C-alpha angles and dihedrals in degrees: 000000000000089000099034098051099056092043092052092044092051096045108034118085127241101024124178132182119212107204119194134187098263095076091070094054096090137066109288091017092140092056091045091053091048092050091050091049089056094058098079088046091056095044094041094234091140086077094060131081106249093018134106130055138295133199102148136341094205094106093062099073099071097191117184097261095167089064088057101037096040099202088181089072091064091056091044091053101038102024088236139047112290119252112267125208119194109236092226087064094052094117093054092041095053093049108033112015108121138192091063114002118219107268102169132040126191113192124194133153090013147072104213095173087066105030108033120097120252092037097189092054091048092052091045088054094046090053093057107126091217095053115099108210128189121184124194105200146153094216140017107274140172088272097050087061088073099039124118088202129020116199118197115241131203125243124227089268090066105048141038117259143187107216134199123185147222100218110033142033102244123115109213140200121207121192130214109268102184139013116268111264119241113331097337115144133186121240090258094051093045097051092042090055093046091050091051094050093045089053103248109157101184112133093236091070090062096050118121123232089257091053091050090051090051089053093049091051092048090090134142089227104120090210088070092058113138092005114120137152095264091056092047091049089051100043103026095218131030129190116235113263099253095143139006113270114260135200121231122180091337095305120112113230142150126261117242118276113227104168098175102032089113100028111261093153119166093253129111090256096040088235133106100264116214084173112040126191090186091059090047090053089054091055094251096114125256091273096040125240119143106187126218120253116268095203097105093045091049097044100040103021092237135107126215104227094197098048114143110228124221095235097062 
């Protein structure tokens, strides 16, 4: 198999590699992923319909996130960018971050007591008597166990959504199917209400869901050309505008999408870089490869076989 697989991959056309997230969960996983990503560049399969490589298509949508997140409001309020804490460092942040320490935690769209690294430290931080914790959730979770207040959240059946994807190139619109039960509120409704009660008067806090969707779709991404909310409401799902629509034998269809047939990679050179100065500048080595920490293996004599490495 070691001989047969590479020979077939190099000689059969088209050839595609479907990468998933498990490959990174080992020491050297980042370098392994990078090496795999180079294979279709070496064989030239990016030039062929049905060839290439796929991990996720989520980066293709290019919605105008700044219009939704409004980072300018942080500067307007504080006179500077707000302090940012990486979620993977939540345990350390809750227990040791100074000047000032974290005194309030608002959790939505996540379950940090179950998913964040360094679980014991996360739980120790959540149990702090001086930490005020609010959790917006659909169900009781490991994190709601430590909440001072639990606010009920809607599911996708109970609010309107604009949806991207991991495995295809269609932007989708889902409509509210039923009324929210009890006092459940969507993220938009909850934060709009909080802003109103706090006294924020910026116009963005009064925007409707439809207005927010319009803002998200007002993007410079050329692949969103001719895609607006009205069209999504009418058609339900719309393929990104990679090519002009063509007509073949009287049937409307899309031309094939070959994003890297002529290079056009998201690198400084526009090429697939087996040797990368930008990676070297980040401290990852010119050929990649950020290795997992050996501290646990050294201290305890064990190895976590599903450890996610930083280089992936």
